[in-house]
Coordinates of C-alpha atoms in Angstrom, one line a residue:
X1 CA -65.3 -10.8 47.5
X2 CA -65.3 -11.1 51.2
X3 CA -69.0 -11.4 53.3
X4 CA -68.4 -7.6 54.7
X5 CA -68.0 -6.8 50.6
X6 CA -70.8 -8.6 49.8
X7 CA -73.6 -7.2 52.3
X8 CA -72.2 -4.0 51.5
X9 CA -72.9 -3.9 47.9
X10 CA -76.7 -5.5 49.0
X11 CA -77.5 -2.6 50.8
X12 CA -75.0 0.1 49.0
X13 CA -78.2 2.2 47.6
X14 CA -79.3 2.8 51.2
X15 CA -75.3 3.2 52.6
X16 CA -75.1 5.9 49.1
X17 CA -78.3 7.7 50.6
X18 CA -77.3 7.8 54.0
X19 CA -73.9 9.2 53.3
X20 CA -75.5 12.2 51.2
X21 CA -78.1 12.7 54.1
X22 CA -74.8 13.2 56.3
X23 CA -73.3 15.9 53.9
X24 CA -76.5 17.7 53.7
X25 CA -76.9 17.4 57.6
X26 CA -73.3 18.5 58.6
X27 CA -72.9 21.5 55.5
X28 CA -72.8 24.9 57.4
X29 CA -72.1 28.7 56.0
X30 CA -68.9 28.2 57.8
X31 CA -65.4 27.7 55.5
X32 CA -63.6 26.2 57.8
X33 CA -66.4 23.8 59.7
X34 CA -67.1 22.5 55.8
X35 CA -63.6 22.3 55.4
X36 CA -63.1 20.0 58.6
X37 CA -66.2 18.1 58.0
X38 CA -65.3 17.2 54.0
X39 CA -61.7 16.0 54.8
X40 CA -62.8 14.1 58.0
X41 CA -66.1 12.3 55.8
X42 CA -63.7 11.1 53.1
X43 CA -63.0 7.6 55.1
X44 CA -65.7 6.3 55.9
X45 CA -64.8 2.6 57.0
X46 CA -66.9 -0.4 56.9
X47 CA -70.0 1.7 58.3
X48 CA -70.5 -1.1 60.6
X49 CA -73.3 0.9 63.0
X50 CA -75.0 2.8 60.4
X51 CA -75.1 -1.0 58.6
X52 CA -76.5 -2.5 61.5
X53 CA -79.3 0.1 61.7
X54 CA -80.3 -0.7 57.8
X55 CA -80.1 -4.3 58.1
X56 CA -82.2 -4.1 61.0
X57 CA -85.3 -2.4 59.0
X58 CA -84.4 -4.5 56.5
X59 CA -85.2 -7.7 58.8
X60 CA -88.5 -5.9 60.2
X61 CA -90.5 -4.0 57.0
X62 CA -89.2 -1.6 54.7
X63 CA -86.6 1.0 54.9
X64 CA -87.9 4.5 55.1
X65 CA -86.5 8.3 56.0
X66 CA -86.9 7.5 59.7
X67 CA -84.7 4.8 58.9
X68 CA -82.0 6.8 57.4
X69 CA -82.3 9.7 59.4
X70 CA -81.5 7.2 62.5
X71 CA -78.8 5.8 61.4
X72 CA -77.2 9.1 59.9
X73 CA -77.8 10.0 63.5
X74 CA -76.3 6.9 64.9
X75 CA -73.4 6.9 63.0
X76 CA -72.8 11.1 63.8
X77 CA -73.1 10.3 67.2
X78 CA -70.1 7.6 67.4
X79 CA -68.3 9.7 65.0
X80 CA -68.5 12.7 67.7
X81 CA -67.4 10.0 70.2
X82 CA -64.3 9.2 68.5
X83 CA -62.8 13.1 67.8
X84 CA -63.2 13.5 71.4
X85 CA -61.6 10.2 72.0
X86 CA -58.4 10.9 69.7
X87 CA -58.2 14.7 72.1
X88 CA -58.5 12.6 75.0
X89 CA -55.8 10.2 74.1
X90 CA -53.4 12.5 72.3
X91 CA -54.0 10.0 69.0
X92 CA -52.6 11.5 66.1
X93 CA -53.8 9.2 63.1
X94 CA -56.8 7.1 62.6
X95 CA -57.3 5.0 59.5
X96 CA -53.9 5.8 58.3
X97 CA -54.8 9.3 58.1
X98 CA -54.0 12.5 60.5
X99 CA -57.1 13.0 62.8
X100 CA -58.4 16.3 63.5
X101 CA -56.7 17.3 66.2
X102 CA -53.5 16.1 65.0
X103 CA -54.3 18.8 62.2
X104 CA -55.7 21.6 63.4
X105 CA -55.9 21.5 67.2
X106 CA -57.7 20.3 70.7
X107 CA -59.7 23.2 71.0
X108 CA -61.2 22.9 67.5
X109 CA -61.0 19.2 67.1
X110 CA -63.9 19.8 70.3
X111 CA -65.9 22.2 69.0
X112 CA -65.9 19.6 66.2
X113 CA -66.9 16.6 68.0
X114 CA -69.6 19.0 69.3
X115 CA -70.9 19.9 66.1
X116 CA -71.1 16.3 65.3
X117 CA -73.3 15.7 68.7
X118 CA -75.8 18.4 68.1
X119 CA -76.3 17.2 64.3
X120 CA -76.9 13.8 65.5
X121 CA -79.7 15.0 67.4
X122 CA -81.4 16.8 65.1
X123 CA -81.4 13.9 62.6
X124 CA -82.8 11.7 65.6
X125 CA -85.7 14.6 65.8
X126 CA -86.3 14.5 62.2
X127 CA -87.5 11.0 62.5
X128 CA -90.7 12.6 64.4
X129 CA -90.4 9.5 66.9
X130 CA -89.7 10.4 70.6
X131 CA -88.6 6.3 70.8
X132 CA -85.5 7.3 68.6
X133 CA -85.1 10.3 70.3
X134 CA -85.0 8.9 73.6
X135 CA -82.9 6.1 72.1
X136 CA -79.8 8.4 70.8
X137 CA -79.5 10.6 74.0
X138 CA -79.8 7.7 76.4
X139 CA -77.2 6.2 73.8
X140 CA -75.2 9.6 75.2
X141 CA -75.6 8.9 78.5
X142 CA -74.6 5.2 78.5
X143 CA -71.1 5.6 76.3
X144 CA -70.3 8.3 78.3
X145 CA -70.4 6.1 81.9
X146 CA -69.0 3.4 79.7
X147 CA -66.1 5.4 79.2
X148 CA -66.2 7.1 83.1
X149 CA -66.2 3.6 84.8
X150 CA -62.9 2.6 82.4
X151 CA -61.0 5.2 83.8
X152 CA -62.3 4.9 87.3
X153 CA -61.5 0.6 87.2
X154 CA -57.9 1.1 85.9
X155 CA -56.8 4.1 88.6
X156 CA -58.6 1.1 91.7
X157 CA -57.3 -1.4 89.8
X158 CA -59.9 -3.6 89.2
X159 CA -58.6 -6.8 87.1
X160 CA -61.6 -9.3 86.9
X161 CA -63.1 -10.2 83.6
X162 CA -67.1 -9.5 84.6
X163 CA -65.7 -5.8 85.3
X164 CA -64.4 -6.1 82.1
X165 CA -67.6 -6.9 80.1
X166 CA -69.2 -4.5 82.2
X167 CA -67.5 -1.7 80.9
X168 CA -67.3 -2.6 77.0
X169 CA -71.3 -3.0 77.4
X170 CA -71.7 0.3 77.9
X171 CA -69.1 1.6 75.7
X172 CA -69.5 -0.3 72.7
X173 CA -72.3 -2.9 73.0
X174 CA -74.8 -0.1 73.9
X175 CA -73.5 1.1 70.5
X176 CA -74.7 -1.7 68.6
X177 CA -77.5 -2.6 70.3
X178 CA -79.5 1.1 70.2
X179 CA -78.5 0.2 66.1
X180 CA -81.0 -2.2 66.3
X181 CA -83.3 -0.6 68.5
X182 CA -82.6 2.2 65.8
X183 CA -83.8 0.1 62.5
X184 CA -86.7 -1.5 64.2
X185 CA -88.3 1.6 65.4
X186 CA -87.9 3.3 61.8
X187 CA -90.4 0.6 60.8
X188 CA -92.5 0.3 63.5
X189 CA -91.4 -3.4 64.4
X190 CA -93.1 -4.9 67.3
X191 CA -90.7 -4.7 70.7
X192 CA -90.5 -8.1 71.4
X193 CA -88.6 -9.1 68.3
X194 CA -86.8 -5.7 68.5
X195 CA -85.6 -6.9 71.8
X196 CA -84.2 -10.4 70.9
X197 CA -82.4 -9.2 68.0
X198 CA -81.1 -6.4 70.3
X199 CA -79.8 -9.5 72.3
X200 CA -77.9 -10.6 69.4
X201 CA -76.4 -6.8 68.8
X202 CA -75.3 -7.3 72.2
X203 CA -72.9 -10.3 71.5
X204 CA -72.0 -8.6 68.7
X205 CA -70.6 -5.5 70.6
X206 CA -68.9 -7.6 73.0
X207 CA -67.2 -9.4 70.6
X208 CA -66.3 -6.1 68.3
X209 CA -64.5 -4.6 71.6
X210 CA -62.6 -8.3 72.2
X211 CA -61.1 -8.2 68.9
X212 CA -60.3 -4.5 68.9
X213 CA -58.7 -4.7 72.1
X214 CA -57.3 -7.5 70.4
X215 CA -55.3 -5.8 67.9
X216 CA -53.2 -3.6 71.0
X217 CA -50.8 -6.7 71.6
X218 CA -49.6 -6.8 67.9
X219 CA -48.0 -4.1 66.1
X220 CA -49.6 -3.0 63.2
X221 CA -49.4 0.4 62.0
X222 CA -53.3 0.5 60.2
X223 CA -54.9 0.8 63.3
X224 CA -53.3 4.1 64.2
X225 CA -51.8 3.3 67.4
X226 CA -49.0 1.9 69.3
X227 CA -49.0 -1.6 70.6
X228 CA -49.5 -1.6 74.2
X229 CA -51.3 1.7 74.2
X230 CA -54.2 0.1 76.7
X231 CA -51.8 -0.1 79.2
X232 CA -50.2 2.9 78.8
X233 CA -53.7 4.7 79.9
X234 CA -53.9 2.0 82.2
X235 CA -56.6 -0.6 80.7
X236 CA -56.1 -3.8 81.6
X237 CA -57.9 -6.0 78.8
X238 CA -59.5 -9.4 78.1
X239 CA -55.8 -11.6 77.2
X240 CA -53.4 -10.2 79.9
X241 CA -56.8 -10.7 82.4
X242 CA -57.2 -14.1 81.4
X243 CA -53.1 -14.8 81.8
X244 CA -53.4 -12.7 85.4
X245 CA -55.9 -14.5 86.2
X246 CA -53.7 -18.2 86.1
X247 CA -52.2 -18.4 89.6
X248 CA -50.4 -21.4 88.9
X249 CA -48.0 -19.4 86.7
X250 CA -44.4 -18.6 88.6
X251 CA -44.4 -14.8 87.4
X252 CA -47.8 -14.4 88.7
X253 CA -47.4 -12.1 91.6
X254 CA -44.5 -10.5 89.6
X255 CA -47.0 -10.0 86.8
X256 CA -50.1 -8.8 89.4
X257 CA -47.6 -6.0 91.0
X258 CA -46.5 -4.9 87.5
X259 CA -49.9 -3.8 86.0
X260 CA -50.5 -1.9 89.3
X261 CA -47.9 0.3 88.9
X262 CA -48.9 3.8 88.9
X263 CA -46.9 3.9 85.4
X264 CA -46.0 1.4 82.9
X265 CA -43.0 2.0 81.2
X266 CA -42.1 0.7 77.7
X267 CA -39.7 -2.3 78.6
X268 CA -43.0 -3.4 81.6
X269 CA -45.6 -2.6 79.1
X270 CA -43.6 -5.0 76.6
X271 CA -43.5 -7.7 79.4
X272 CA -47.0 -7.4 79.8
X273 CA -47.8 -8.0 76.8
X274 CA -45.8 -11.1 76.1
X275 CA -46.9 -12.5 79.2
X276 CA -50.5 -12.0 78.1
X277 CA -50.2 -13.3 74.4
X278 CA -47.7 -16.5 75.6
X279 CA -49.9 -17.9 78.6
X280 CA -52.7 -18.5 76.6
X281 CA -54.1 -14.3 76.6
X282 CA -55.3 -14.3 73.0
X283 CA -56.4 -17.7 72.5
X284 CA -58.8 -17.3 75.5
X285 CA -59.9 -14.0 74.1
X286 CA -60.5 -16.2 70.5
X287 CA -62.5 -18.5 72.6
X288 CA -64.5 -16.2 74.5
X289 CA -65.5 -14.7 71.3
X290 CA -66.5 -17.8 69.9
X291 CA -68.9 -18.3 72.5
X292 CA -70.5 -14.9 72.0
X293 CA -70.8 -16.0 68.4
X294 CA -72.5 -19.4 69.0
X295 CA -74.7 -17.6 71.4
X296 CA -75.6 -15.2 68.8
X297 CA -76.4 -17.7 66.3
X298 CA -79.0 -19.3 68.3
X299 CA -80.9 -16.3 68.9
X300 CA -80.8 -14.8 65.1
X301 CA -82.0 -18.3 64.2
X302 CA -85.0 -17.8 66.1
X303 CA -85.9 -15.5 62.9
X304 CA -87.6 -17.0 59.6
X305 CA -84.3 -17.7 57.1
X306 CA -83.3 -14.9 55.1
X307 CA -80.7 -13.0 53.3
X308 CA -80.6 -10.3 56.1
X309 CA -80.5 -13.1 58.5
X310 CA -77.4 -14.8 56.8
X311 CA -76.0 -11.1 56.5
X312 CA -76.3 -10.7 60.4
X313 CA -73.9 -13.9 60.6
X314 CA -71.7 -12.9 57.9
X315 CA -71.3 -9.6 59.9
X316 CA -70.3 -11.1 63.3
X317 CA -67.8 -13.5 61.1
X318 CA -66.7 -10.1 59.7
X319 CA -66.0 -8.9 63.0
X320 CA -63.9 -12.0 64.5
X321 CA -61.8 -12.0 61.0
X322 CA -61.3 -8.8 60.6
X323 CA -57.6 -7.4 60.9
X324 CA -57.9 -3.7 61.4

């Protein structure tokens, strides 16, 4: 059993009651909504956010229906986030399984992604704490920018690697860190310790975008889309940065002009990518993450030993492993 399997089944009564409370929340008088919502609840993943928010009462007091109710709402939230994602980006499977929009269409696979928004709310307002509240629509706010500066840095162009961890703050590390914000406001947990471990959820999200954009320079047909796909929308990330970043390579310039192009097509994004992954791209990108973790480590350990403390670690080990 791997470390993922094993904090899973620690905390499985809570993920068992959390799941229900997102039936419950999510079941409407509408056929076809219930329809949509059943098939699309019937992979769940790892959970990782949802698990995050759990652990994080866990570390502080005891879980309660705040706590549950926030991370139902957490975890509806990025869920919306990715429908509208796989419209944005044309993606047609996720998980190994057709997405909504591959199914049905745009227009409903919205409306969807809408319904998932709104729900999320109301879970964060059942909580009866204007902190959460605040928490998941500033969470709004700050994954949409996240996803706004992306676009607006790959049509100027921008290729530095502090631009870089600039934008996967906001679009995922702002994920994981209002998950901890999340699970220590359930319980009423003082905001000074919510803060440092929020400092560790940080790393974490850094390093959970680094390996998923990771996995877009090998093909593997688990993750649901094609190798290079970054490029294709014009994302330039962390191990062809690294390799464009080596001036002392001969194909440099070459390289530079390449990734500006207005666009890639399949032979340059191929190039790309094997200039990236043979200069040294992905072990940079392995080492950067190692970093993150070390960093990490030293803050958790700030925190009286415990099972949820080893569970943090085993989480962010989870996350560097992990293969899909």
């Amino acid at each position: 059993m791997t470390s993922i399997d094993n904090i899973l089944q620690t905390i499985s009564p809570e993920l068992k009651e959390l799941n229900q409370c997102m039936v419950q929340a999510l079941a409407t008088s509408n056929p076809l909504m219930n329809e949509i919502v059943t098939n699309y609840l019937k992979v769940k993943g790892k959970q990782i956010r949802p698990v995050l928010v759990i652990l994080s009462a866990k570390m502080f007091g005891r879980l309660n229906k705040a706590t549950i109710s926030g991370a139902a709402s957490i975890e509806m939230l990025h869920n919306a986030s990715l429908i509208h994602d796989d419209v944005v980006d044309d993606t047609l499977v996720r998980r190994s399984r057709p997405t909504i929009n591959a199914i049905w269409d745009n227009h409903i696979a919205v409306l969807v992604g809408d319904f998932f928004t709104s729900t999320s709310l109301r879970m964060a307002v059942e909580t009866d704490d204007i902190r959460i509240i605040s928490t998941i629509a500033e969470l709004g706010r700050t994954l949409s920018l996240g996803e706004i500066d992306q676009i607006n840095k790959a049509r100027t162009h921008v290729l530095d690697e502090q631009a870089y961890l600039e934008i996967i703050a906001k679009k995922t590390a702002s994920l994981f860190v209002a998950c901890v914000h999340m699970g220590g406001l359930s319980v009423k947990a003082d905001n000074e310790q919510i803060e440092l471990l929020s400092k560790f959820a940080y790393n974490l999200g850094l390093c959970f975008q680094i390996r998923d954009d990771i996995f877009d320079y090998f093909a593997d047909a688990r993750i649901g889309k094609p190798t290079g796909n970054d490029l294709r929308e014009g994302k330039v990330t962390l191990p062809l940065l690294y390799a464009l970043s080596r001036t002392d390579l001969p194909d440099h310039e070459q390289m530079l002009e390449l990734v500006k192009s207005e666009e890639l097509q399949s032979d340059e994004i191929s190039r790309l990518i094997s200039f990236a992954v043979e200069n040294g791209g992905i072990d940079y990108a392995y080492r950067r993450m190692a970093e993150l973790r070390e960093d990490a480590v030293e803050i958790i350990s700030r925190f009286p030993d415990s099972p949820t403390r080893q569970a943090f670690i085993g989480l962010f080990d989870y996350i560097i492993a992990r293969n899909y």
